[in-house]
CSV table of C-alpha atoms in Angstrom, one decimal:
chain,number,residue,atom,x,y,z
A,794,GLU,CA,0.0,0.0,0.0
A,795,LYS,CA,2.9,2.3,0.8
A,796,LEU,CA,4.5,1.7,-2.6
A,797,THR,CA,1.3,2.1,-4.7
A,798,GLY,CA,-0.5,4.7,-2.6
A,799,ARG,CA,-3.6,2.5,-2.9
A,800,LYS,CA,-5.5,0.4,-0.4
A,801,ILE,CA,-5.0,-3.3,-1.1
A,802,HIS,CA,-8.0,-5.4,-0.1
A,803,GLY,CA,-6.3,-8.8,-0.7
A,804,LEU,CA,-4.2,-10.9,-3.0
A,805,ILE,CA,-5.4,-13.5,-5.4
A,806,GLY,CA,-3.0,-16.5,-5.4
A,807,TYR,CA,-2.5,-19.7,-7.2
A,808,GLU,CA,-4.6,-21.7,-4.7
A,809,PHE,CA,-7.6,-19.6,-5.7
A,810,LEU,CA,-6.9,-19.6,-9.4
A,811,ARG,CA,-6.3,-23.4,-9.7
A,812,GLY,CA,-9.1,-24.9,-11.7
A,813,ARG,CA,-10.2,-21.5,-13.0
A,814,GLU,CA,-9.6,-19.2,-16.0
A,815,LEU,CA,-8.5,-15.7,-15.5
A,816,PHE,CA,-9.5,-13.2,-18.2
A,817,ILE,CA,-7.5,-10.0,-18.5
A,818,ASP,CA,-8.7,-7.0,-20.6
A,819,PHE,CA,-6.5,-4.0,-19.7
A,820,ASP,CA,-8.2,-1.7,-22.3
A,821,ASN,CA,-11.5,-2.0,-20.5
A,822,ARG,CA,-9.9,-2.3,-17.0
A,823,MET,CA,-11.5,-5.7,-16.4
A,824,ILE,CA,-10.4,-8.9,-14.9
A,825,SER,CA,-12.8,-11.8,-14.5
A,826,LEU,CA,-12.7,-15.4,-13.3
A,827,ARG,CA,-14.5,-18.4,-14.6
A,828,ARG,CA,-14.6,-22.0,-13.5
A,829,GLU,CA,-14.6,-23.3,-17.1
A,830,ARG,CA,-14.8,-21.9,-20.6
A,831,LYS,CA,-17.4,-23.1,-23.0
A,832,LEU,CA,-16.5,-22.3,-26.6
A,833,GLN,CA,-19.3,-22.4,-29.2
A,834,ALA,CA,-18.9,-24.9,-32.0
A,835,GLY,CA,-17.9,-23.2,-35.2
A,836,GLY,CA,-17.3,-19.9,-33.5
A,837,ASP,CA,-14.0,-18.1,-33.4
A,838,GLN,CA,-11.6,-20.2,-31.4
A,839,PRO,CA,-8.8,-18.3,-29.5
A,840,GLU,CA,-5.2,-19.4,-30.0
A,841,GLY,CA,-4.1,-21.4,-27.1
A,842,VAL,CA,-0.4,-21.6,-26.1
A,843,ALA,CA,0.7,-24.1,-23.5
A,844,PHE,CA,2.4,-23.0,-20.3
A,845,SER,CA,4.2,-24.8,-17.6
A,846,SER,CA,4.4,-23.7,-14.0
A,847,LEU,CA,7.4,-22.5,-12.0
A,848,MET,CA,6.4,-22.1,-8.3
A,849,HIS,CA,2.9,-21.2,-9.5
A,850,LEU,CA,4.2,-18.7,-12.1
A,851,PRO,CA,3.0,-19.6,-15.6
A,852,VAL,CA,5.9,-20.0,-18.0
A,853,VAL,CA,5.6,-19.8,-21.8
A,854,LYS,CA,8.0,-20.6,-24.7
A,855,MET,CA,8.4,-17.5,-26.9
A,856,LYS,CA,10.6,-15.8,-29.4
A,857,ILE,CA,12.3,-12.4,-29.2
A,858,ASN,CA,13.7,-11.3,-32.5
A,859,GLY,CA,13.8,-15.0,-33.6
A,860,LYS,CA,15.6,-16.3,-30.4
A,861,THR,CA,13.6,-18.8,-28.3
A,862,GLY,CA,13.3,-18.4,-24.5
A,863,PHE,CA,11.2,-19.3,-21.5
A,864,PHE,CA,9.3,-16.4,-19.9
A,865,GLY,CA,7.2,-16.1,-16.8
A,866,LEU,CA,3.8,-14.4,-17.0
A,867,ASP,CA,3.4,-12.0,-14.1
A,868,THR,CA,0.2,-9.8,-14.2
A,869,GLY,CA,1.6,-7.8,-11.2
A,870,SER,CA,4.8,-6.8,-12.9
A,871,GLU,CA,4.9,-3.2,-14.2
A,872,ILE,CA,7.7,-4.0,-16.7
A,873,ASN,CA,8.9,-6.7,-19.0
A,874,ILE,CA,12.2,-8.3,-18.0
A,875,LEU,CA,15.0,-9.9,-20.0
A,876,ASN,CA,17.5,-12.0,-18.1
A,877,SER,CA,20.8,-10.1,-18.1
A,878,ARG,CA,22.5,-13.0,-19.8
A,879,TRP,CA,20.6,-12.0,-23.0
A,880,GLU,CA,22.4,-8.6,-23.0
A,881,LYS,CA,25.1,-9.8,-25.5
A,882,ARG,CA,22.3,-10.9,-28.0
A,883,PHE,CA,21.2,-7.3,-28.1
A,884,LYS,CA,24.5,-5.4,-28.0
A,885,GLN,CA,23.5,-3.5,-31.2
A,886,HIS,CA,20.3,-2.2,-29.7
A,887,LYS,CA,20.0,1.3,-28.4
A,888,ARG,CA,19.8,1.3,-24.6
A,889,GLU,CA,18.1,3.7,-22.2
A,890,GLU,CA,18.3,3.9,-18.5
A,891,GLY,CA,15.3,2.6,-16.6
A,892,GLN,CA,14.3,2.1,-13.0
A,893,LEU,CA,13.2,-1.0,-11.2
A,894,MET,CA,11.6,-0.9,-7.8
A,895,GLY,CA,11.8,-4.1,-5.8
A,896,ALA,CA,9.3,-5.4,-3.3
A,897,ASN,CA,11.5,-3.9,-0.6
A,898,GLY,CA,10.9,-0.4,-2.0
A,899,VAL,CA,14.5,0.1,-3.2
A,900,THR,CA,14.8,1.5,-6.7
A,901,ASN,CA,17.7,0.3,-8.9
A,902,LYS,CA,18.9,1.6,-12.2
A,903,VAL,CA,18.7,-0.9,-15.1
A,904,GLU,CA,19.2,-0.8,-18.8
A,905,LYS,CA,16.2,-1.1,-21.1
A,906,ILE,CA,15.8,-1.8,-24.8
A,907,LYS,CA,13.0,-1.8,-27.3
A,908,VAL,CA,12.6,-5.2,-28.8
A,909,GLY,CA,11.3,-5.2,-32.4
A,910,ASN,CA,9.5,-8.6,-32.5
A,911,THR,CA,8.1,-10.7,-29.6
A,912,GLN,CA,6.2,-13.8,-30.6
A,913,ILE,CA,4.1,-16.3,-28.6
A,914,GLY,CA,2.5,-18.9,-30.8
A,915,SER,CA,1.4,-16.9,-33.8
A,916,THR,CA,0.7,-13.8,-31.8
A,917,VAL,CA,3.3,-11.0,-32.5
A,918,VAL,CA,3.9,-7.8,-30.5
A,919,ALA,CA,6.2,-5.2,-32.0
A,920,ASN,CA,8.3,-2.6,-30.1
A,921,MET,CA,8.0,-3.7,-26.5
A,922,ASP,CA,10.3,-2.4,-23.8
A,923,PHE,CA,12.4,-4.9,-21.8
A,924,HIS,CA,14.6,-4.2,-18.8
A,925,PHE,CA,17.7,-6.3,-18.2
A,926,VAL,CA,17.7,-7.9,-14.8
A,927,ASP,CA,19.9,-10.6,-13.4
A,928,LEU,CA,17.6,-13.6,-12.7
A,929,ARG,CA,20.4,-16.1,-11.7
A,930,SER,CA,19.2,-16.2,-8.1
A,931,ILE,CA,15.7,-17.3,-9.1
A,932,GLU,CA,17.2,-19.8,-11.5
A,933,GLU,CA,19.6,-21.3,-9.0
A,934,ALA,CA,17.1,-21.4,-6.2
A,935,HIS,CA,14.6,-23.4,-8.3
A,936,GLY,CA,16.9,-25.2,-10.7
A,937,VAL,CA,15.2,-23.8,-13.8
A,938,ARG,CA,16.0,-21.6,-16.8
A,939,LEU,CA,14.1,-18.4,-16.9
A,940,ASP,CA,14.9,-16.0,-19.7
A,941,GLY,CA,12.6,-13.2,-18.6
A,942,ILE,CA,9.2,-12.1,-17.3
A,943,LEU,CA,6.3,-10.6,-19.2
A,944,GLY,CA,4.4,-8.0,-17.3
A,945,PHE,CA,1.9,-5.2,-17.9
A,946,PRO,CA,3.4,-4.0,-21.2
A,947,PHE,CA,2.7,-7.4,-22.7
A,948,PHE,CA,-0.8,-7.8,-21.1
A,949,GLN,CA,-2.0,-4.4,-22.2
A,950,GLU,CA,-1.5,-5.4,-25.8
A,951,HIS,CA,-4.2,-8.1,-25.9
A,952,GLN,CA,-7.2,-9.5,-24.3
A,953,VAL,CA,-5.9,-12.8,-22.8
A,954,SER,CA,-6.9,-15.5,-20.5
A,955,LEU,CA,-4.8,-17.9,-18.4
A,956,ASN,CA,-6.6,-21.2,-18.0
A,957,PHE,CA,-5.1,-22.9,-15.1
A,958,SER,CA,-7.1,-26.1,-15.7
A,959,ASP,CA,-5.7,-26.8,-19.2
A,960,GLN,CA,-2.5,-24.8,-18.6
A,961,LYS,CA,-2.9,-22.6,-21.6
A,962,LEU,CA,-2.6,-18.9,-22.4
A,963,TYR,CA,-5.3,-17.7,-24.8
A,964,PHE,CA,-5.4,-14.7,-27.0
A,965,TRP,CA,-8.8,-13.2,-27.8
């Protein structure tokens, strides 16, 4: 509450989301939950992209400028993150200084770049900002590879749903 200046009435965690589908529509400032989705036969079917889970964080396989990586989906993150080990892949990109505030309230300076092409399944997003952050501690603690995190800049581009029953990300 101190960081955001807003009253927080509670948090929705994985235990609550398990077995449900979370719809996110940032344009209309709407989030909704459903127990199950019923698609109409012959109607428009959304594209579904499988995700796995890392400590209850959905992780999708995606491409950034043609390079494949594994990215966590974090609806609470205000920025997109690229693991700092990707920096050499983007050494030709123009860099700007950005800021990242941690949960402890401390602000750190980080470099950010604009990525021309981000693709999940057949869905492409152009010109998204990513901030370089060292994610080694998360990778080492959980024995996984995490190339980055998709936050608000990604979710604001689409109407999406995260179906925790069938472990798929849908684009509407």
